[in-house]
Coordinates of C-alpha atoms in Angstrom, one line a residue:
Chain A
X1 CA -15.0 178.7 73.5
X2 CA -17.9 179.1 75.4
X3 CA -21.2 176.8 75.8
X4 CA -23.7 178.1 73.5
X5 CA -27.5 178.0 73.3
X6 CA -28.1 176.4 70.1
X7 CA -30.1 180.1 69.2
X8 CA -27.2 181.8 70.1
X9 CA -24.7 179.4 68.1
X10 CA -25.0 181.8 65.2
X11 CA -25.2 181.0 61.7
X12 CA -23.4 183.8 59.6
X13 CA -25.2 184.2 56.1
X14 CA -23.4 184.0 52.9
X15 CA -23.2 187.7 50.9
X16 CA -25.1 187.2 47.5
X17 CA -23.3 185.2 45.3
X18 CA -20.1 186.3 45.1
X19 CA -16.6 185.0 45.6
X20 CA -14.6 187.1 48.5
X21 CA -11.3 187.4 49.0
X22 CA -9.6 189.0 52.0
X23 CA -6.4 189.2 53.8
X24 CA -6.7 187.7 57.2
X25 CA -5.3 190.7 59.1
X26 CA -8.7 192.4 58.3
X27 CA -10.4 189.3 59.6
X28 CA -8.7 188.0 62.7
X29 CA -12.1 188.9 64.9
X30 CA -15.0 187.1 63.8
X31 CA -18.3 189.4 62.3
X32 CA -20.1 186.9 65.1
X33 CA -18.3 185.3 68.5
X34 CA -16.9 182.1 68.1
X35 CA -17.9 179.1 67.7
X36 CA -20.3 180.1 65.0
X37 CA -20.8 178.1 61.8
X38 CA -21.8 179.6 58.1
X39 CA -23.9 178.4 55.5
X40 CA -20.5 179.1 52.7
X41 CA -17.9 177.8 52.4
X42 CA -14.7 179.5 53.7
X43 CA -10.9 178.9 53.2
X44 CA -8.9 179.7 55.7
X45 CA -5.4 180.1 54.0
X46 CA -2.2 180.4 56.8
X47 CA 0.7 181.8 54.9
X48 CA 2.7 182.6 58.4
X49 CA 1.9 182.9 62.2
X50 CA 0.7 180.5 64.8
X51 CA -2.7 179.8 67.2
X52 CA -5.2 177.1 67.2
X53 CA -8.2 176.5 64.7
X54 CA -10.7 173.7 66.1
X55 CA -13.1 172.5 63.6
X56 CA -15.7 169.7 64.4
X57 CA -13.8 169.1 67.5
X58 CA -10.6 169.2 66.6
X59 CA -7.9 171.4 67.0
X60 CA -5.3 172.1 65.1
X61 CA -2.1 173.9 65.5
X62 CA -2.1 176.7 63.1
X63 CA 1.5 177.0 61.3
X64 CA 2.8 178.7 58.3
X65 CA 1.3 176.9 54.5
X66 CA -2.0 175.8 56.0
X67 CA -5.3 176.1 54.4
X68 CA -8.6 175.2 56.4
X69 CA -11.4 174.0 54.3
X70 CA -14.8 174.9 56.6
X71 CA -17.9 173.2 55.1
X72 CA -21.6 174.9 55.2
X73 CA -22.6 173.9 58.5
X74 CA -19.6 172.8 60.4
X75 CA -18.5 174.5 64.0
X76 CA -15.5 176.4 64.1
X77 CA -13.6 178.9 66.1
X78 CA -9.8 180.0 66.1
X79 CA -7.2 182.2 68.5
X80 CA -4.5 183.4 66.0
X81 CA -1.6 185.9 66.6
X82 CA -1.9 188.7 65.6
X83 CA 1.5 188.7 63.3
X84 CA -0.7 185.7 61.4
X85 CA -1.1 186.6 57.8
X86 CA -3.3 184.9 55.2
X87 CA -5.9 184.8 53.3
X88 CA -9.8 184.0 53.8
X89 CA -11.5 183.2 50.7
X90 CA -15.9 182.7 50.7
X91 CA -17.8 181.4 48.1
X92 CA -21.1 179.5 48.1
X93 CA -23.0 176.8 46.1
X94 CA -24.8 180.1 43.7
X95 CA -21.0 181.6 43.1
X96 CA -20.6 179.2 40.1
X97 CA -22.9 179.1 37.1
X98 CA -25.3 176.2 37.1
X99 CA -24.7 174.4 34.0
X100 CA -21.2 173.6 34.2
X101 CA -19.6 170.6 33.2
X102 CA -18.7 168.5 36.3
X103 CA -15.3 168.8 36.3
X104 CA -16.1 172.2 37.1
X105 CA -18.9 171.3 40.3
X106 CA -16.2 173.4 42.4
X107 CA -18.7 172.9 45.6
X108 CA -19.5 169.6 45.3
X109 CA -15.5 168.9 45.4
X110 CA -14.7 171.2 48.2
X111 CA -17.1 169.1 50.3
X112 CA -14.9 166.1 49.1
X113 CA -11.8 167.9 51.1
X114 CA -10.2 167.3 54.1
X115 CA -10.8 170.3 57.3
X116 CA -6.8 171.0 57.0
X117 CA -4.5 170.7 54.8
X118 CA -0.6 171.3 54.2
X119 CA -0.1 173.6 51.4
X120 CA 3.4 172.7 51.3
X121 CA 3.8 171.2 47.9
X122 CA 1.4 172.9 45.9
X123 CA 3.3 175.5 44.3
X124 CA 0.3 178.3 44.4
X125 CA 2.0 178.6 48.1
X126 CA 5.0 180.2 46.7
X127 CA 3.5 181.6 43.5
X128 CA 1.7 184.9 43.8
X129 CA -1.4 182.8 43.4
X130 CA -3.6 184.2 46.8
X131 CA -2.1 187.8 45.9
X132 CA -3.4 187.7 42.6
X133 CA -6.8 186.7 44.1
X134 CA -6.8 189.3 46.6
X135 CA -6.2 191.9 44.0
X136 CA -8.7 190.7 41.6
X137 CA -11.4 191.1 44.9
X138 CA -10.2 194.2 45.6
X139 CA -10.2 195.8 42.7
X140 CA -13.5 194.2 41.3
X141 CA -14.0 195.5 37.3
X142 CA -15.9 193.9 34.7
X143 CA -14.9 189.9 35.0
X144 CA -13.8 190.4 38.2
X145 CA -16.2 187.3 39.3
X146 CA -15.5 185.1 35.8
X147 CA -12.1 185.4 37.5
X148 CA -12.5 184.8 41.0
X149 CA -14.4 181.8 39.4
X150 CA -11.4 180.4 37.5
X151 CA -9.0 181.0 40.4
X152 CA -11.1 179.3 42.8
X153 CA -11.3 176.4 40.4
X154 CA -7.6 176.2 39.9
X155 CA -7.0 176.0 43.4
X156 CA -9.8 173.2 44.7
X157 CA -8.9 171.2 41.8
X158 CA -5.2 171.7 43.2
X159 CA -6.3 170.8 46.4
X160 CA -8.1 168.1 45.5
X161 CA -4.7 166.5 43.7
X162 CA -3.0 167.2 47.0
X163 CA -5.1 165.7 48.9
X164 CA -5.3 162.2 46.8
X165 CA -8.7 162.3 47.6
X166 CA -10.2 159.3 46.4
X167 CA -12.2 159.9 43.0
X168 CA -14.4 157.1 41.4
X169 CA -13.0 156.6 37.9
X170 CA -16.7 157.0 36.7
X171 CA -18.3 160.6 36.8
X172 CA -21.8 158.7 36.9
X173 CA -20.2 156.9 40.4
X174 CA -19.5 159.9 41.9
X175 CA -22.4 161.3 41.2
X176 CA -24.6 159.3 43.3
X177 CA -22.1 159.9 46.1
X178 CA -22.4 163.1 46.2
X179 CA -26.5 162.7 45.6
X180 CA -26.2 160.6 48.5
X181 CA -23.8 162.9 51.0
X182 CA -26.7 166.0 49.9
X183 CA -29.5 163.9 50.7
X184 CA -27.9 162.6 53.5
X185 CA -27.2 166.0 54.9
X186 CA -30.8 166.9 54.5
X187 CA -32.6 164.1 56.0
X188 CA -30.1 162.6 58.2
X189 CA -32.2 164.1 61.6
X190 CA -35.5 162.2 60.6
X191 CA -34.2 159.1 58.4
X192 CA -31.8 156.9 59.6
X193 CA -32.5 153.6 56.9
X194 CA -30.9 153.2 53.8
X195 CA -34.1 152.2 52.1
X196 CA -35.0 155.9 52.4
X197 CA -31.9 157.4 50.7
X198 CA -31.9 154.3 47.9
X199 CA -35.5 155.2 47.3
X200 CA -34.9 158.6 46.7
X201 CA -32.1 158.3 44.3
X202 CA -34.0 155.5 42.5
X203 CA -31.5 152.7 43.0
X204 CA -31.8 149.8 45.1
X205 CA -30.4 149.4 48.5
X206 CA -27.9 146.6 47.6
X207 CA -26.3 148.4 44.7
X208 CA -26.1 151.9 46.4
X209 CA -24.7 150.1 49.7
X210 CA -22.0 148.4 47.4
X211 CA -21.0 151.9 45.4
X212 CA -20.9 153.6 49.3
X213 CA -18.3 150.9 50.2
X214 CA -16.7 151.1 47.4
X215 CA -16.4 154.7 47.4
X216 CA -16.1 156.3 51.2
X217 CA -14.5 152.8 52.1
X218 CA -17.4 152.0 54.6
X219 CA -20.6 150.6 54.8
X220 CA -23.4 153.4 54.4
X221 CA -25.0 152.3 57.9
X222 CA -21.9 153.8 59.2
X223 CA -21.5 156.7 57.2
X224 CA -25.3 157.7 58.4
X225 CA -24.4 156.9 62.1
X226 CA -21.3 159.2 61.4
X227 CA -23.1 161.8 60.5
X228 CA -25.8 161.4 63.6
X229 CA -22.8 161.2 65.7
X230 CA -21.2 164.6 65.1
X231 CA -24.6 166.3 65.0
X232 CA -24.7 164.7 68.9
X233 CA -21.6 166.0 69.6
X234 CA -21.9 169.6 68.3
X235 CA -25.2 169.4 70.1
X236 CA -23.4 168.4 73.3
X237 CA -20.7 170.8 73.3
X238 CA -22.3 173.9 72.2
X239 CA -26.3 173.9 73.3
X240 CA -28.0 173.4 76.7
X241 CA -30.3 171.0 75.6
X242 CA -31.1 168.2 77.5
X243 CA -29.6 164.3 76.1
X244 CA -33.1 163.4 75.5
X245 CA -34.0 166.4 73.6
X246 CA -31.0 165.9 71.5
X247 CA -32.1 162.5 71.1
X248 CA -35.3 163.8 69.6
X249 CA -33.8 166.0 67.6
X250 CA -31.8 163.6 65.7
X251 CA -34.6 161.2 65.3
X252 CA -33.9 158.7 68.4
X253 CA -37.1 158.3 69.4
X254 CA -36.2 156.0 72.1
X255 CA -34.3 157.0 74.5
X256 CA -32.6 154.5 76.0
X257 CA -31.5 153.1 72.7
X258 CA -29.5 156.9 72.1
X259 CA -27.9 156.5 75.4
X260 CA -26.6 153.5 74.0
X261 CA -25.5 154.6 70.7
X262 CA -24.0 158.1 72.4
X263 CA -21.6 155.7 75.2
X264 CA -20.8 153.6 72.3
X265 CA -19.8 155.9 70.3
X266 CA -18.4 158.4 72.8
X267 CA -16.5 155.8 74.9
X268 CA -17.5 158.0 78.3
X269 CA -21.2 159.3 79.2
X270 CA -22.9 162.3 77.5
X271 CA -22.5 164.2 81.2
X272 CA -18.4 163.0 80.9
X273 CA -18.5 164.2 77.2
X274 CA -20.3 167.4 78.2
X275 CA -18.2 168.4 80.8
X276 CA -15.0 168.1 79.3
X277 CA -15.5 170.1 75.9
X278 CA -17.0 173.1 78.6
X279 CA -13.8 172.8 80.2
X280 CA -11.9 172.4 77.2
X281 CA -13.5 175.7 75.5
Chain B
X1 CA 10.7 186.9 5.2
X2 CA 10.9 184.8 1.8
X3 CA 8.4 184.7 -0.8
X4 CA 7.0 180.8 -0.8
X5 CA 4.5 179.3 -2.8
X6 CA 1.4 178.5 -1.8
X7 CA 1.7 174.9 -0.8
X8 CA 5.1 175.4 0.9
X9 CA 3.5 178.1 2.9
X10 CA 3.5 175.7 5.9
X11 CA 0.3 175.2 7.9
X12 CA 1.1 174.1 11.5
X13 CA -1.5 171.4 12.8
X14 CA -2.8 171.7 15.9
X15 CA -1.4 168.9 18.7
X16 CA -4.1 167.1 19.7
X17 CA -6.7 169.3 22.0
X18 CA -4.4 170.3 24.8
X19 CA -3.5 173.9 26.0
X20 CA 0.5 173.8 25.3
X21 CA 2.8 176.8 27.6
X22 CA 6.3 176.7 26.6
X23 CA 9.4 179.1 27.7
X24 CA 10.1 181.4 24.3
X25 CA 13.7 180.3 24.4
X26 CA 12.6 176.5 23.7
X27 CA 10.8 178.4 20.7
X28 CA 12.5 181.1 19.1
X29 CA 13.3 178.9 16.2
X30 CA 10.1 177.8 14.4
X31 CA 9.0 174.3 13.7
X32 CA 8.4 175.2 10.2
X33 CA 10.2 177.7 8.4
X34 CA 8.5 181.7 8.9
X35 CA 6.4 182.8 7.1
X36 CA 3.7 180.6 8.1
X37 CA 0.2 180.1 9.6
X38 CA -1.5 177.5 12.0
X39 CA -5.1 176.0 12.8
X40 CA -4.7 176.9 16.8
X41 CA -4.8 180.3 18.7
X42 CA -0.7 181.1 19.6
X43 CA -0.3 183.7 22.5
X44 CA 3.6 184.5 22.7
X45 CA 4.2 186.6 26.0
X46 CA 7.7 188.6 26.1
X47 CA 9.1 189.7 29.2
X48 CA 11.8 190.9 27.7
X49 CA 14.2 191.0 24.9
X50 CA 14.0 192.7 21.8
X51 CA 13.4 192.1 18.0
X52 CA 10.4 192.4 15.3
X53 CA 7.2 190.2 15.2
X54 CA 5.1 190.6 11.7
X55 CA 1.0 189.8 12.1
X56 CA -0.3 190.1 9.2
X57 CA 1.4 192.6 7.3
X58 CA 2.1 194.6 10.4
X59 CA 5.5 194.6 11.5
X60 CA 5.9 195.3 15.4
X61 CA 9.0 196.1 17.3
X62 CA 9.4 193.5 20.1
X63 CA 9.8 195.0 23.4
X64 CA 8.7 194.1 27.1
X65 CA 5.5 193.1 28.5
X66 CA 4.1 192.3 25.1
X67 CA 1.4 189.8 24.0
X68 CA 0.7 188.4 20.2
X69 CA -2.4 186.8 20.2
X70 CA -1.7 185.1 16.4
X71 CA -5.5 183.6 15.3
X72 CA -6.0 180.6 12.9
X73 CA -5.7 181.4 9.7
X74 CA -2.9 184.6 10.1
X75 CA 0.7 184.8 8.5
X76 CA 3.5 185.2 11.1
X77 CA 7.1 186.0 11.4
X78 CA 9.6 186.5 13.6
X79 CA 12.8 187.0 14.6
X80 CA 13.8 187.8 17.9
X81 CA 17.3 188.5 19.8
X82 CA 18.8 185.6 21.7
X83 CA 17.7 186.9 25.2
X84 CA 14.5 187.3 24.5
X85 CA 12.7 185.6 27.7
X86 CA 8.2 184.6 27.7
X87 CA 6.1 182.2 27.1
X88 CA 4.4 180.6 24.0
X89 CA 0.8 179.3 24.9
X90 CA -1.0 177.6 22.3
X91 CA -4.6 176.0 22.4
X92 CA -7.5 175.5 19.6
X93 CA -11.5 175.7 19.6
X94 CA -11.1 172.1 20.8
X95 CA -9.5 173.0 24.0
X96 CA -12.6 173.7 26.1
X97 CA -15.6 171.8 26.9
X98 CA -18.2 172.4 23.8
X99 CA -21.2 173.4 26.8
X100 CA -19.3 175.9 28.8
X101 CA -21.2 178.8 29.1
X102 CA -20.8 182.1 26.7
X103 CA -19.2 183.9 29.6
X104 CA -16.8 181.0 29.0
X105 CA -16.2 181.3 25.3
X106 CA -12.6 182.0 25.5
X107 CA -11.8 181.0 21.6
X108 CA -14.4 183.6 20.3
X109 CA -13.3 186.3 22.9
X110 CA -9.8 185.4 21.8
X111 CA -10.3 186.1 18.3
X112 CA -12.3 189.8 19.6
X113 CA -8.4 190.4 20.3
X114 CA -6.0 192.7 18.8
X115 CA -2.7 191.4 17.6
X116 CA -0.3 193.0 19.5
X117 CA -1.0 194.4 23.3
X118 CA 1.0 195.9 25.8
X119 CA 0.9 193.9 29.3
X120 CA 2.0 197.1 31.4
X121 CA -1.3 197.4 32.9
X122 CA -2.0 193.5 33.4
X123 CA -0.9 192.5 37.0
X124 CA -0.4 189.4 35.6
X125 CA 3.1 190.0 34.3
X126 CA 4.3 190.8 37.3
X127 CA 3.4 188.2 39.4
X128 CA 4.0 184.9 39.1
X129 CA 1.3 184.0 36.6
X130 CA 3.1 182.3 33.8
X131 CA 5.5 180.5 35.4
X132 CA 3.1 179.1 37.3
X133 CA 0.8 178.0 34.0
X134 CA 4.4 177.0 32.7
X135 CA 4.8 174.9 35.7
X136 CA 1.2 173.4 35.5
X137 CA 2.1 172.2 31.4
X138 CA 5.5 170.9 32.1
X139 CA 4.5 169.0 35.3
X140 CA 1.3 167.4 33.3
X141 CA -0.9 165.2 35.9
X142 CA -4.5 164.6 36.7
X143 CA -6.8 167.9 36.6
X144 CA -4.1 169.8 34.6
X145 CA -5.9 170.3 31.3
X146 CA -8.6 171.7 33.6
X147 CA -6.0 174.1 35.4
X148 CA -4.5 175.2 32.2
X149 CA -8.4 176.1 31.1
X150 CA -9.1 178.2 34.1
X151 CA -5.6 180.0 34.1
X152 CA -6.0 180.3 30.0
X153 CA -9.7 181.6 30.7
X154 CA -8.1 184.3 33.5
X155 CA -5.6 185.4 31.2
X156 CA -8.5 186.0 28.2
X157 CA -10.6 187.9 29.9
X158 CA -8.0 190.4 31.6
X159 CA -6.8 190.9 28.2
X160 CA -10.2 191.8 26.7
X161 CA -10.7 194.3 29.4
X162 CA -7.3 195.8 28.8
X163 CA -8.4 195.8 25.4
X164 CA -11.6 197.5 26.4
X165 CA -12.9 195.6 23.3
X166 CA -16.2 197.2 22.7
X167 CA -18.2 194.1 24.1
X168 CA -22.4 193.7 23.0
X169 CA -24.2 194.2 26.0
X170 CA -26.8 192.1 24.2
X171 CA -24.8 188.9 24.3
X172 CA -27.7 187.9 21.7
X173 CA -26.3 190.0 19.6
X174 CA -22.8 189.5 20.1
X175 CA -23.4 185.7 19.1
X176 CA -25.1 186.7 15.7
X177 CA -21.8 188.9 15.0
X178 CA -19.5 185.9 16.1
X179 CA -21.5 183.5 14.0
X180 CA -21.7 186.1 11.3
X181 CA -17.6 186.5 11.0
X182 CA -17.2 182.3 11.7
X183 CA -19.6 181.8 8.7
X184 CA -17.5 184.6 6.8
X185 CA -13.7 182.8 7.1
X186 CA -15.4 180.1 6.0
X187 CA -17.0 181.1 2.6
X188 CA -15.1 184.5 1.9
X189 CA -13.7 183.2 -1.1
X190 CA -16.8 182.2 -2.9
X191 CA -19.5 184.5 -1.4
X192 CA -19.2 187.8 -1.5
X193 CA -22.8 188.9 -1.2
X194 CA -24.2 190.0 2.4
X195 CA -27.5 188.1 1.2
X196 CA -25.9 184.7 1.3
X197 CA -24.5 185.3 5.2
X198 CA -28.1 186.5 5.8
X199 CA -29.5 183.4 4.4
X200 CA -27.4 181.3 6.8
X201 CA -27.8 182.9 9.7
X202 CA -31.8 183.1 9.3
X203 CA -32.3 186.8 9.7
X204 CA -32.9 189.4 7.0
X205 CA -30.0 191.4 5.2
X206 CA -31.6 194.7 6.5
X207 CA -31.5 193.5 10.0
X208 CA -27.9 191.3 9.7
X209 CA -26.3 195.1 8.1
X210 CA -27.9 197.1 10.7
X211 CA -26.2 194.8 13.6
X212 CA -23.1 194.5 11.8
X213 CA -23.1 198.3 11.5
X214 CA -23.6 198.8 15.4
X215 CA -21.0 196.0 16.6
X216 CA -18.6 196.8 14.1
X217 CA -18.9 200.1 13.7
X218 CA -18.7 199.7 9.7
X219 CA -20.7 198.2 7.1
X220 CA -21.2 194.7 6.0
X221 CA -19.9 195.2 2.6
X222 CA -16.5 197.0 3.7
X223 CA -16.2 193.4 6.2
X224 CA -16.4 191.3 3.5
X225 CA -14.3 192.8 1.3
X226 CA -11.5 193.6 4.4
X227 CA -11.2 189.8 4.6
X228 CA -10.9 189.3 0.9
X229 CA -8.5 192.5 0.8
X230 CA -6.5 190.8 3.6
X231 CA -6.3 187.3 1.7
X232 CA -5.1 189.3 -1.6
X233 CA -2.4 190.5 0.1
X234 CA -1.8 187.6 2.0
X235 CA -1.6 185.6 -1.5
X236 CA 1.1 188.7 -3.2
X237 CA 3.5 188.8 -0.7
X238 CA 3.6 185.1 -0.2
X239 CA 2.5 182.7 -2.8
X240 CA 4.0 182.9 -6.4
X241 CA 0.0 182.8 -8.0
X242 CA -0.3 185.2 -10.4
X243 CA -2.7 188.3 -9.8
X244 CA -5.9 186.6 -11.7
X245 CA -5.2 183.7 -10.2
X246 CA -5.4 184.8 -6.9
X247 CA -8.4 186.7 -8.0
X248 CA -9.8 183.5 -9.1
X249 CA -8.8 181.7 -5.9
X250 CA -10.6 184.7 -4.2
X251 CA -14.3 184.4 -6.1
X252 CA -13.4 187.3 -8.5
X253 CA -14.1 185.8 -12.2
X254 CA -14.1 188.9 -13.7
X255 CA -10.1 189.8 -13.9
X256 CA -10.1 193.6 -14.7
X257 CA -12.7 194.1 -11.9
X258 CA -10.1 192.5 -9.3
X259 CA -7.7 194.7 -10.4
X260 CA -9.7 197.3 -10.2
X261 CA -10.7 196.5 -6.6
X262 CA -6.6 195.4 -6.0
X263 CA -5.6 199.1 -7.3
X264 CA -8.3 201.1 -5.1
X265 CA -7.4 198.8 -1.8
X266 CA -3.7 199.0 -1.9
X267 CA -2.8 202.3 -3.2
X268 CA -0.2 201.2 -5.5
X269 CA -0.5 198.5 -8.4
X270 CA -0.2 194.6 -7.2
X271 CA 3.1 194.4 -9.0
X272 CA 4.6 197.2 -7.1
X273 CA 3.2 196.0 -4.0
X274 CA 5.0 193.0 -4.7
X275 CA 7.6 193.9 -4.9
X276 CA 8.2 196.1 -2.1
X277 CA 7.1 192.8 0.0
X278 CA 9.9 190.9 -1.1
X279 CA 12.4 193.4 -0.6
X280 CA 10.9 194.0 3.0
X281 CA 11.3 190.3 3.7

């Protein structure tokens, strides 16, 4: 992959509403050079074939009964085969009817998935379960999108089981999670305190600090420095702007204190970091 | 088929809420003796095997890639050659979240059904659709109740547009017609007037025919007395009541009338008719 300008880092759009379903073969080349990054989310399912797929820095091997789960807004890019056959599937936050229960908030639990995971022992992997999909896409009728709707549910939900993902017992609990991740994901380049976010969601800062541990298994400073942290990194890798400026764009106003927080969190310099994912791509 | 009274004319209760998918062969011997009728929505799939299925009064000559979608409330029978090989899916109203959308109303689009439809034209039979619903069902864990909604939902709606049920555009008006024929299982026996269902449903009897007349393509009259007609019959072949009793049981007090309304329906007086249904059975 090549160094980007973050301009030039291009953001594909998501198509209306719809769900899309399409074999891989037709989708090997991007629409847009790699790295790019969407505002959808896409599946990347890997039924055969081998190549690399690097997601938020890192790559993975791709091999036969993978699926990639790419969120709106993270970096990827692949190499693939070209005997690699699969399936891409795209859907975004408007393909599923607003009022519907949460155990149907398909998005919300996509984002709760892993980048990559083994399809091996979900069953859909031998079933005719992506061929089915494909078909219904293809041959699009009346329902065709009710469909796609209750296919895509089967297989996050699916997913979801496989991946053992954590779920809070309480619905109301993992609500403010998510509330928290969105909000989080909105604000994190100008609000880095917790009494920000706890305001917003109308809970104190104690009690949503203890349901963040409790949840992601961390304490919410470090889920905010996280998400900083990879911003910084995508930022490093793939624009030319300067440390400082990417400093300022993330809300370090100082800029000796983000020097600080980059080494500490990077291990080498920003220059060291910089240098090595140019060579790497 | 033998003639059972009333009372022994078994009603199968629903289990619980869950959507139930069996293999045929666990089920080609009833629970309760045939004929008899349940409170939940049975879909038996045959793949293949051969023998006769009765809906109803309609007996149909079981052959591959069939569906019987049985609704509450209807008298079935079977019996079915030792090879036959599908799937039995059972579910009830209570089966799906009460606020899922009307695209989502899979009870009332089940009921917009036929009885008997050939699968041919459904890729669903041949891939690996059912199996892998069966699979879901028999390997029961977290998020499979959901599954089984969305694969039961995907299954509904390709079988209403193999149907090519004539579907309202006005989904407005589709509800009225829905609540219309709920409203009419409910008090066929003792209402018989079109300005009762009109009361209920807050609209005028003009209005209520002229919609009934459009959706169903008949009047409101010849509805009501179908589901009465269908009951009489119902209550002949099966029960041992005698003809002004069942006229009583339907809301006819005047005895002469019913047979007069018997006689014109069915061709052939209710003796004969009774006849002929116990030497069919």
């Amino acid at each position: 992959m090549k160094r980007h300008s973050m301009s030039s880092l291009g953001v594909i759009p998501a198509i209306a509403s719809d769900i899309r379903v399409e074999k891989l073969e037709h989708r090997t080349t991007p629409k847009i050079p790699f790295p790019h990054k969407h505002d959808f989310y896409q599946l990347v399912v890997i039924l055969s074939g081998s190549g690399w797929h690097e997601v938020d820095f890192t790559r993975h091997t791709v091999s036969k009964n993978q699926i990639y789960i790419i969120k709106p807004g993270q970096v990827h890019g692949w190499k693939l085969a070209k005997n690699t056959r699969g399936y891409v599937i795209e859907y975004t936050d408007a393909s599923f009817p607003k009022n519907m229960t949460l155990e149907n908030h398909i998005t919300r639990r996509s984002r709760a998935l892993p980048d990559m995971m083994k399809l091996g022992k979900s069953k859909l992997v031998n079933g005719k379960f992506f061929e089915l999909m494909e078909e219904e896409f293809r041959h699009s009728q009346i329902h065709s999108q009710s469909i796609l709707q209750n296919y895509l549910s089967i297989l996050v939900l699916d997913l979801l089981r496989l991946s053992k993902a954590k779920e809070a017992d309480n619905h109301e609990q993992e609500d403010l999670i998510m509330a928290f991740t969105d909000l989080l994901e909105e604000h994190f380049r100008e609000e880095h305190s917790l009494a920000f976010y706890a305001q917003e969601l109308k809970i104190s800062a104690k009690a949503l600090s203890a349901k963040i541990q409790r949840v992601l298994g961390k304490p919410a400073k470090e889920v905010i420095q996280e998400r900083c942290f990879l911003e910084a990194k995508r930022l490093l890798s793939y624009s030319t702007l300067s440390v400082s400026e990417i400093g300022y764009e993330l809300g370090f106003d100082d800029p000796n204190y983000f020097s600080r927080f980059l080494k500490q969190n990077l291990k080498v310099s920003a220059q060291q970091f910089r240098q090595r994912a140019l060579k790497k791509n």
